[in-house]
Tab-separated table of C-alpha atoms and ligand atoms in Angstrom:
chain	number	residue	atom	x	y	z
A	1	MET	CA	123.406	144.546	93.506
A	2	THR	CA	125.670	146.357	91.046
A	3	SER	CA	126.083	145.174	87.483
A	4	ALA	CA	129.494	143.764	88.474
A	5	THR	CA	127.998	141.548	91.237
A	6	PRO	CA	128.104	137.908	90.121
A	7	ILE	CA	124.802	136.048	90.232
A	8	ASP	CA	124.747	133.539	93.078
A	9	PRO	CA	123.981	130.135	91.536
A	10	VAL	CA	121.391	128.965	94.055
A	11	LEU	CA	120.435	125.314	93.608
A	12	ALA	CA	116.904	124.781	92.325
A	13	ASP	CA	117.041	121.001	92.123
A	14	PRO	CA	117.351	118.155	94.611
A	15	LEU	CA	120.748	116.661	95.302
A	16	PRO	CA	121.462	113.543	93.235
A	17	ARG	CA	119.544	110.531	94.462
A	18	ARG	CA	121.666	108.207	96.604
A	19	ARG	CA	122.137	104.984	94.663
A	20	THR	CA	120.915	101.972	96.622
A	21	VAL	CA	120.586	98.284	95.821
A	22	GLY	CA	117.252	97.844	94.034
A	23	VAL	CA	114.737	95.391	95.504
A	24	ASN	CA	111.974	93.797	93.443
A	25	VAL	CA	108.761	93.773	95.487
A	26	GLY	CA	106.246	91.707	93.520
A	27	GLY	CA	107.178	93.424	90.257
A	28	VAL	CA	107.654	96.920	91.726
A	29	LEU	CA	111.297	97.988	91.943
A	30	VAL	CA	112.250	99.843	95.136
A	31	GLY	CA	115.650	101.560	95.085
A	32	GLY	CA	118.328	101.303	92.418
A	33	PRO	CA	117.320	103.396	89.400
A	34	ALA	CA	113.582	103.272	90.211
A	35	PRO	CA	111.564	106.395	91.027
A	36	VAL	CA	110.451	106.827	94.649
A	37	VAL	CA	107.598	104.363	95.209
A	38	VAL	CA	104.364	105.265	97.048
A	39	GLN	CA	103.021	102.751	99.503
A	40	SER	CA	100.289	102.585	102.114
A	41	MET	CA	98.807	100.333	104.765
A	42	THR	CA	95.300	99.066	105.444
A	43	ASN	CA	93.551	99.471	108.792
A	44	THR	CA	91.024	96.683	108.327
A	45	ASP	CA	91.083	93.372	110.158
A	46	THR	CA	92.945	91.211	107.631
A	47	ALA	CA	90.834	88.203	108.675
A	48	ASP	CA	87.856	90.133	107.257
A	49	VAL	CA	88.528	89.339	103.612
A	50	ASP	CA	85.728	91.503	102.157
A	51	SER	CA	86.695	94.722	103.884
A	52	THR	CA	90.428	94.175	103.367
A	53	VAL	CA	89.991	93.502	99.646
A	54	ALA	CA	87.790	96.609	99.383
A	55	GLN	CA	90.346	98.810	101.132
A	56	VAL	CA	93.369	97.442	99.262
A	57	ALA	CA	91.445	98.065	96.017
A	58	GLN	CA	90.700	101.660	97.080
A	59	LEU	CA	94.340	102.284	97.985
A	60	ALA	CA	95.616	100.712	94.758
A	61	ARG	CA	93.146	102.665	92.632
A	62	ALA	CA	94.199	105.862	94.412
A	63	GLY	CA	97.758	105.115	93.254
A	64	SER	CA	99.374	103.093	96.045
A	65	GLU	CA	101.999	100.961	94.317
A	66	ILE	CA	102.486	98.587	97.265
A	67	VAL	CA	100.001	97.905	100.089
A	68	ARG	CA	100.885	96.509	103.516
A	69	ILE	CA	98.436	94.464	105.554
A	70	THR	CA	98.628	93.287	109.165
A	71	VAL	CA	99.238	89.569	109.657
A	72	ASP	CA	98.812	89.241	113.391
A	73	ARG	CA	97.152	85.853	114.003
A	74	PRO	CA	96.269	82.555	112.319
A	75	GLU	CA	92.938	83.865	110.963
A	76	SER	CA	94.733	86.764	109.232
A	77	ALA	CA	97.404	84.486	107.780
A	78	ALA	CA	94.712	82.131	106.467
A	79	ALA	CA	92.910	85.075	104.826
A	80	VAL	CA	95.963	86.370	102.913
A	81	PRO	CA	95.849	83.937	99.938
A	82	ARG	CA	92.101	84.559	99.567
A	83	ILE	CA	92.693	88.316	99.564
A	84	ARG	CA	95.399	87.909	96.898
A	85	GLU	CA	93.100	85.761	94.780
A	86	ARG	CA	90.217	88.232	95.000
A	87	LEU	CA	92.479	91.153	94.057
A	88	ASP	CA	93.833	89.218	91.079
A	89	ARG	CA	90.280	88.548	89.932
A	90	LEU	CA	89.620	92.296	90.113
A	91	GLY	CA	92.654	92.827	87.882
A	92	LEU	CA	94.623	94.453	90.728
A	93	SER	CA	98.184	93.175	90.823
A	94	VAL	CA	99.304	95.543	93.592
A	95	PRO	CA	101.922	93.698	95.718
A	96	LEU	CA	100.876	92.881	99.284
A	97	VAL	CA	103.318	93.156	102.170
A	98	GLY	CA	102.707	91.236	105.389
A	99	ASP	CA	103.326	93.158	108.601
A	100	PHE	CA	104.549	90.684	111.222
A	101	HIS	CA	105.179	91.158	114.933
A	102	TYR	CA	105.986	88.643	117.707
A	103	ILE	CA	104.795	85.442	115.971
A	104	GLY	CA	105.682	86.077	112.333
A	105	HIS	CA	108.097	83.126	112.252
A	106	LYS	CA	105.290	80.807	113.342
A	107	LEU	CA	102.600	82.218	111.055
A	108	LEU	CA	104.835	82.013	107.993
A	109	ALA	CA	105.765	78.411	108.819
A	110	ASP	CA	102.188	77.311	109.562
A	111	TYR	CA	100.614	79.104	106.581
A	112	PRO	CA	102.834	78.510	103.536
A	113	ASP	CA	100.109	79.795	101.178
A	114	CYS	CA	100.230	83.099	103.063
A	115	ALA	CA	104.029	83.169	102.782
A	116	ALA	CA	103.724	82.525	99.041
A	117	ALA	CA	100.950	85.081	98.427
A	118	LEU	CA	102.813	87.975	100.044
A	119	ALA	CA	105.326	89.972	97.996
A	120	LYS	CA	107.417	91.025	100.997
A	121	TYR	CA	107.634	90.415	104.735
A	122	ARG	CA	108.040	93.296	107.149
A	123	ILE	CA	109.987	92.337	110.261
A	124	ASN	CA	110.415	94.533	113.326
A	125	PRO	CA	113.673	93.467	114.977
A	126	GLY	CA	112.487	95.019	118.254
A	127	ASN	CA	109.700	92.524	118.750
A	128	VAL	CA	110.634	89.447	116.749
A	129	GLY	CA	111.476	87.654	119.990
A	130	PHE	CA	113.301	88.225	123.232
A	131	LYS	CA	116.637	87.178	124.781
A	132	ASP	CA	118.025	83.984	123.220
A	133	LYS	CA	114.937	83.562	120.997
A	134	LYS	CA	115.411	86.933	119.278
A	135	ASP	CA	118.052	86.066	116.696
A	136	ARG	CA	116.708	82.525	116.218
A	137	GLN	CA	113.189	83.717	115.381
A	138	PHE	CA	114.557	86.487	113.170
A	139	VAL	CA	116.616	83.902	111.284
A	140	ASP	CA	113.508	81.678	110.975
A	141	ILE	CA	111.709	84.488	109.104
A	142	ILE	CA	114.736	85.164	106.917
A	143	GLU	CA	114.940	81.455	106.034
A	144	MET	CA	111.263	81.572	105.133
A	145	ALA	CA	111.937	84.567	102.860
A	146	ILE	CA	114.782	82.639	101.188
A	147	ARG	CA	112.584	79.571	100.722
A	148	HIS	CA	109.775	81.599	99.131
A	149	ASP	CA	112.156	83.915	97.251
A	150	LYS	CA	110.735	87.055	98.903
A	151	PRO	CA	112.334	90.303	100.007
A	152	VAL	CA	111.976	91.673	103.536
A	153	ARG	CA	111.821	95.083	105.108
A	154	ILE	CA	113.684	95.308	108.347
A	155	GLY	CA	111.579	98.005	109.953
A	156	VAL	CA	112.943	99.445	113.181
A	157	ASN	CA	110.584	101.636	115.161
A	158	TRP	CA	111.643	103.615	118.202
A	159	GLY	CA	108.404	102.655	119.987
A	160	SER	CA	109.472	99.017	119.953
A	161	LEU	CA	113.232	99.403	119.933
A	162	ASP	CA	115.385	96.441	120.981
A	163	GLN	CA	115.712	97.233	124.705
A	164	GLU	CA	118.786	95.056	125.240
A	165	LEU	CA	120.658	96.958	122.537
A	166	LEU	CA	119.481	100.325	123.861
A	167	THR	CA	120.533	99.450	127.421
A	168	ARG	CA	123.959	98.263	126.279
A	169	LEU	CA	124.594	101.437	124.258
A	170	MET	CA	123.359	103.624	127.134
A	171	ASP	CA	125.780	101.861	129.510
A	172	GLU	CA	128.674	102.218	127.077
A	173	ASN	CA	127.817	105.866	126.571
A	174	SER	CA	127.690	106.690	130.264
A	175	ALA	CA	131.220	105.287	130.624
A	176	LEU	CA	132.553	107.800	128.095
A	177	ALA	CA	134.472	110.883	129.207
A	178	GLN	CA	132.071	113.013	127.192
A	179	PRO	CA	128.823	111.061	126.892
A	180	LEU	CA	126.347	111.780	124.104
A	181	SER	CA	122.787	112.872	124.868
A	182	ALA	CA	120.193	110.164	125.524
A	183	ARG	CA	118.472	111.179	122.269
A	184	ALA	CA	121.670	110.666	120.280
A	185	VAL	CA	122.139	107.217	121.862
A	186	MET	CA	118.542	106.338	121.030
A	187	ARG	CA	119.143	107.308	117.386
A	188	GLU	CA	122.337	105.254	117.298
A	189	SER	CA	120.451	102.257	118.738
A	190	ILE	CA	117.836	102.485	115.978
A	191	ILE	CA	120.508	102.572	113.290
A	192	GLN	CA	122.545	99.761	114.830
A	193	SER	CA	119.423	97.625	115.189
A	194	ALA	CA	118.696	98.010	111.451
A	195	LEU	CA	122.308	97.432	110.369
A	196	HIS	CA	122.864	94.475	112.707
A	197	SER	CA	119.641	92.818	111.505
A	198	ALA	CA	120.551	93.392	107.851
A	199	ALA	CA	123.982	91.843	108.445
A	200	LEU	CA	122.383	88.848	110.173
A	201	ALA	CA	119.930	88.420	107.275
A	202	GLU	CA	122.810	88.434	104.784
A	203	GLU	CA	124.839	85.984	106.902
A	204	THR	CA	121.783	83.718	106.860
A	205	GLY	CA	121.868	83.774	103.071
A	206	LEU	CA	119.364	86.457	102.041
A	207	ALA	CA	120.728	88.480	99.132
A	208	ARG	CA	121.396	92.185	99.558
A	209	GLU	CA	118.878	92.898	96.792
A	210	LYS	CA	116.182	91.353	98.991
A	211	ILE	CA	116.560	93.772	101.906
A	212	ILE	CA	114.932	97.166	102.512
A	213	LEU	CA	115.585	99.129	105.705
A	214	SER	CA	113.497	101.625	107.634
A	215	ALA	CA	114.162	103.414	110.910
A	216	LYS	CA	111.089	105.290	112.035
A	217	VAL	CA	110.667	107.783	114.859
A	218	SER	CA	107.890	110.316	115.484
A	219	ASN	CA	110.004	113.462	115.927
A	220	VAL	CA	110.821	115.322	112.721
A	221	GLN	CA	114.385	116.375	113.629
A	222	ASP	CA	115.260	112.911	114.945
A	223	LEU	CA	113.872	111.310	111.808
A	224	ILE	CA	116.007	113.500	109.565
A	225	ALA	CA	119.111	112.787	111.662
A	226	VAL	CA	118.487	109.027	111.771
A	227	TYR	CA	117.950	108.643	108.024
A	228	ARG	CA	120.882	110.892	107.111
A	229	ASP	CA	123.136	108.749	109.251
A	230	LEU	CA	121.626	105.449	108.128
A	231	SER	CA	121.986	106.332	104.460
A	232	ARG	CA	125.665	107.249	104.999
A	233	ARG	CA	126.310	103.841	106.527
A	234	THR	CA	124.576	101.505	104.074
A	235	ASP	CA	123.502	101.176	100.450
A	236	HIS	CA	120.427	99.100	101.276
A	237	ALA	CA	117.191	100.407	99.774
A	238	ILE	CA	115.500	102.829	102.168
A	239	HIS	CA	111.827	103.033	103.170
A	240	LEU	CA	111.009	106.491	104.573
A	241	GLY	CA	108.244	107.247	106.997
A	242	LEU	CA	107.511	109.271	110.090
A	243	THR	CA	105.807	107.007	112.574
A	244	GLU	CA	102.745	108.185	114.540
A	245	ALA	CA	102.608	111.319	112.365
A	246	GLY	CA	99.151	112.146	113.720
A	247	MET	CA	95.828	113.429	112.457
A	248	GLY	CA	94.871	116.004	109.856
A	249	SER	CA	97.161	118.894	109.060
A	250	LYS	CA	99.619	118.005	111.847
A	251	GLY	CA	100.338	114.603	110.340
A	252	ILE	CA	100.571	115.997	106.830
A	253	VAL	CA	102.899	118.854	107.794
A	254	ALA	CA	105.172	116.716	109.983
A	255	SER	CA	105.493	113.956	107.354
A	256	SER	CA	106.034	116.412	104.508
A	257	ALA	CA	108.604	118.463	106.420
A	258	ALA	CA	110.653	115.428	107.436
A	259	MET	CA	110.433	113.459	104.214
A	260	GLY	CA	110.698	116.549	102.006
A	261	ILE	CA	114.110	117.394	103.449
A	262	LEU	CA	115.379	113.819	103.137
A	263	LEU	CA	114.081	113.415	99.585
A	264	GLN	CA	115.708	116.720	98.655
A	265	GLU	CA	118.994	115.244	99.872
A	266	GLY	CA	118.512	112.182	97.670
A	267	ILE	CA	117.537	109.897	100.558
A	268	GLY	CA	114.579	107.512	100.303
A	269	ASP	CA	113.433	104.887	97.783
A	270	THR	CA	109.842	104.401	98.941
A	271	ILE	CA	107.606	106.469	101.207
A	272	ARG	CA	104.598	105.893	103.367
A	273	VAL	CA	102.707	108.768	104.992
A	274	SER	CA	101.312	107.388	108.273
A	275	LEU	CA	98.235	109.553	108.791
A	276	THR	CA	95.662	108.833	111.468
A	277	PRO	CA	92.315	109.069	109.640
A	278	GLU	CA	89.320	110.795	111.223
A	279	PRO	CA	86.827	108.211	112.492
A	280	GLY	CA	85.259	106.812	109.333
A	281	GLY	CA	87.707	108.913	107.293
A	282	ASP	CA	89.134	108.031	103.920
A	283	ARG	CA	92.250	105.852	104.134
A	284	THR	CA	93.331	106.915	100.651
A	285	LYS	CA	94.283	110.339	102.029
A	286	GLU	CA	97.734	108.968	102.894
A	287	VAL	CA	98.261	107.976	99.249
A	288	GLN	CA	97.111	111.393	98.060
A	289	VAL	CA	99.515	113.176	100.430
A	290	ALA	CA	102.461	110.944	99.422
A	291	GLN	CA	101.772	111.568	95.740
A	292	GLU	CA	101.370	115.309	96.238
A	293	LEU	CA	104.607	115.462	98.230
A	294	LEU	CA	106.549	113.741	95.427
A	295	GLN	CA	104.789	115.705	92.713
A	296	THR	CA	105.058	119.177	94.230
A	297	MET	CA	108.783	118.555	94.778
A	298	GLY	CA	109.156	117.579	91.137
A	299	PHE	CA	110.139	113.927	91.636
A	300	ARG	CA	107.195	112.258	89.946
A	301	GLN	CA	103.917	113.070	88.236
A	302	PHE	CA	100.768	111.260	89.279
A	303	ILE	CA	97.804	113.521	88.664
A	304	PRO	CA	97.146	116.898	87.021
A	305	ILE	CA	97.866	119.755	89.396
A	306	VAL	CA	95.324	122.527	89.868
A	307	ALA	CA	96.973	125.788	90.908
A	308	ALA	CA	94.585	128.177	92.622
A	309	CYS	CA	95.237	131.472	94.338
A	310	PRO	CA	94.285	131.678	98.017
A	311	GLY	CA	91.818	134.496	97.436
A	312	CYS	CA	91.906	137.815	99.291
A	313	GLY	CA	89.933	141.021	99.728
A	314	ARG	CA	89.730	141.367	95.957
A	315	THR	CA	87.433	138.335	95.706
A	316	THR	CA	83.937	138.730	97.073
A	317	SER	CA	82.462	135.550	95.627
A	318	THR	CA	83.398	131.926	96.192
A	319	LEU	CA	83.125	131.125	92.486
A	320	PHE	CA	86.835	130.522	91.956
A	321	GLN	CA	87.146	128.348	95.062
A	322	GLU	CA	84.188	126.261	93.929
A	323	LEU	CA	85.549	125.988	90.406
A	324	ALA	CA	89.033	124.950	91.601
A	325	GLU	CA	87.482	122.350	93.896
A	326	THR	CA	85.151	120.989	91.218
A	327	ILE	CA	87.991	120.562	88.751
A	328	GLN	CA	90.373	119.004	91.293
A	329	ASN	CA	87.682	116.557	92.457
A	330	ASP	CA	86.733	115.745	88.892
A	331	ILE	CA	90.363	114.985	88.033
A	332	ARG	CA	90.834	112.813	91.121
A	333	ARG	CA	87.621	110.877	90.464
A	334	ASN	CA	88.461	110.270	86.804
A	335	MET	CA	92.188	109.543	87.137
A	336	PRO	CA	91.933	105.726	87.376
A	337	GLU	CA	90.213	105.742	83.949
A	338	TRP	CA	92.202	108.657	82.518
A	339	ARG	CA	95.524	106.925	83.243
A	340	GLU	CA	94.546	104.354	80.619
A	341	ARG	CA	92.611	106.620	78.292
A	342	TYR	CA	94.895	109.662	78.260
A	343	PRO	CA	98.570	108.668	78.567
A	344	GLY	CA	100.618	111.584	79.908
A	345	VAL	CA	97.615	113.440	81.369
A	346	GLU	CA	99.274	113.427	84.823
A	347	ALA	CA	101.585	116.201	83.538
A	348	LEU	CA	98.655	118.579	82.878
A	349	SER	CA	98.585	121.829	84.838
A	350	VAL	CA	95.399	123.847	85.376
A	351	ALA	CA	95.143	127.302	86.965
A	352	VAL	CA	92.033	128.801	88.535
A	353	MET	CA	92.711	132.363	89.660
A	354	GLY	CA	90.650	134.904	91.539
A	355	CYS	CA	91.435	138.261	89.905
A	356	ILE	CA	93.438	140.223	87.383
A	357	VAL	CA	96.463	140.813	89.674
A	358	ASN	CA	98.079	137.393	89.226
A	359	GLY	CA	95.326	135.680	87.250
A	360	PRO	CA	96.422	136.176	83.628
A	361	GLY	CA	100.127	135.585	84.444
A	362	GLU	CA	99.551	132.357	86.355
A	363	SER	CA	96.995	131.166	83.800
A	364	LYS	CA	99.499	131.654	80.978
A	365	HIS	CA	102.036	129.481	82.817
A	366	ALA	CA	99.514	126.634	83.094
A	367	ASP	CA	98.442	124.397	80.214
A	368	ILE	CA	94.937	125.731	80.665
A	369	GLY	CA	93.955	128.507	83.038
A	370	ILE	CA	91.187	130.928	83.825
A	371	SER	CA	91.350	134.321	85.479
A	372	LEU	CA	88.016	134.986	87.147
A	373	PRO	CA	86.842	138.540	87.759
A	374	GLY	CA	87.591	140.051	91.155
A	375	THR	CA	85.517	142.674	92.939
A	376	ALA	CA	84.692	145.660	90.730
A	377	GLU	CA	86.378	144.092	87.698
A	378	VAL	CA	84.568	143.691	84.387
A	379	PRO	CA	82.551	140.452	84.817
A	380	SER	CA	84.491	138.465	82.248
A	381	ALA	CA	86.992	135.619	82.561
A	382	PRO	CA	89.804	135.188	80.026
A	383	VAL	CA	90.855	131.582	79.386
A	384	TYR	CA	94.400	130.697	78.317
A	385	MET	CA	95.594	127.514	76.659
A	386	ASP	CA	99.305	126.845	76.225
A	387	GLY	CA	100.019	130.489	77.113
A	388	VAL	CA	97.612	131.962	74.558
A	389	LYS	CA	94.268	133.618	75.300
A	390	VAL	CA	91.626	131.536	73.535
A	391	ALA	CA	88.320	132.758	74.944
A	392	THR	CA	86.614	135.185	77.286
A	393	LEU	CA	83.787	133.672	79.301
A	394	ARG	CA	80.897	135.723	80.687
A	395	GLY	CA	77.711	135.248	82.662
A	396	ALA	CA	76.384	132.606	85.008
A	397	GLY	CA	77.751	129.660	83.010
A	398	ILE	CA	81.476	130.500	83.389
A	399	ALA	CA	82.248	127.553	85.671
A	400	GLN	CA	80.444	124.998	83.529
A	401	GLU	CA	81.972	126.313	80.305
A	402	PHE	CA	85.519	126.276	81.717
A	403	HIS	CA	85.005	122.777	83.069
A	404	GLU	CA	83.985	121.619	79.577
A	405	MET	CA	86.978	123.386	78.053
A	406	VAL	CA	89.328	121.508	80.410
A	407	LEU	CA	87.791	118.169	79.410
A	408	ALA	CA	88.004	119.060	75.710
A	409	TYR	CA	91.648	120.124	76.130
A	410	ILE	CA	92.478	116.787	77.791
A	411	GLU	CA	90.738	114.858	75.028
A	412	ARG	CA	92.477	116.822	72.286
A	413	ARG	CA	95.970	116.772	73.796
A	414	PHE	CA	96.097	113.365	75.451
A	415	GLY	CA	93.355	111.414	73.661
A	416	GLY	CA	95.465	110.763	70.560
A	417	GLY	CA	92.801	112.295	68.294
A	418	ARG	CA	90.307	109.647	69.355
A	419	ALA	CA	87.521	112.218	69.717
A	420	ALA	CA	87.902	113.205	66.094
A	421	ALA	CA	87.981	109.579	64.981
A	422	GLU	CA	84.949	108.492	67.011
B	501	SF4	S1	95.104	136.585	92.254
B	501	SF4	FE1	93.827	138.264	92.942
B	501	SF4	S2	92.254	137.292	94.197
B	501	SF4	FE2	93.885	135.809	93.996
B	501	SF4	S3	95.111	136.187	95.840
B	501	SF4	FE3	96.034	137.350	94.155
B	501	SF4	S4	95.148	139.389	94.351
B	501	SF4	FE4	93.854	138.013	95.579
């Protein structure tokens, strides 16, 4: 580049958020001017009140702002008001969403306390009923939502797509001179199913600000295409999620890739990361991943971020990995209490670095950072606070001392001087 070459103004921010009609879900605004909301879903039997309350509480304490539960049979519907009551007694106001399939219209009619206790009903237009019953049963649920003054999510899923609609669009497509691919027709069917159902709900009398749409598929490229198209064709609030994302890193990568691109384009008002937990695994992982996705992209702040280098041949000990892990775990464990005790602490950044190459630089960029000694370096660890070197730690107690310094920094900066007053 010569000195005369103009600097290319590459964008370093997301595109403006698409403005949608905001929907109040039990006190949590989804869409409109609200930040992107994190939600999750239980995998307990809803009829088992104890285990469902315990899991909803875990998800809410991990930061899930809305929690969805399955309402699949009379026993589940009967349990919902008891679950709501128990959560209220625990001081957890997290809104509950009922996930209905096949017999939702009947359960909501037979269990009015369930209908009242839920903050939103999720309806899948692909399995709300078949043939002539389909629209009637869909309308029954919408009328129930109107009666109880609740919003709904019309959640289309390609695994249970309305087969009559798909067949009709396939037939119409094959009659075209230049037919689209079967995949493109499938995507169009998903979008039409959502839009047709939303129009029917509004014709029935449900207000636009009571309707959220989702259109989930399990392929990343299809998901991006579907949501781009859907968001061009409606201003309804949008729930994003990749269905059947899978286990472990595969599920995390696929969900993050798909939703990251859409969020960058301003699409999406609430997200759910549908991870398959390991047997006996922690359900709150999906909340953690959703929060980290939004936070690393700069949309929201939930929890202090610990930046750590990956380590390389210059690090012969695992000290910095252990220290980074200890601090991250400590932050995660304490966050439910710290949110109350230290307002603003979620914006804190901590760096734990493995050697002198990038250690001091990265540590200076963080609010508090440490640069541990690499192989053959002097066994000392400079600590930086707010970009200024404040100490040099040495010896076997480095990890413990830095850990204490982080806690003291949090108390001083976010504790409002309480430590001094106590
Ligand atoms: S900071 Fe040092 S130890 Fe860490 S990755 Fe870079 S060179 Fe390796």
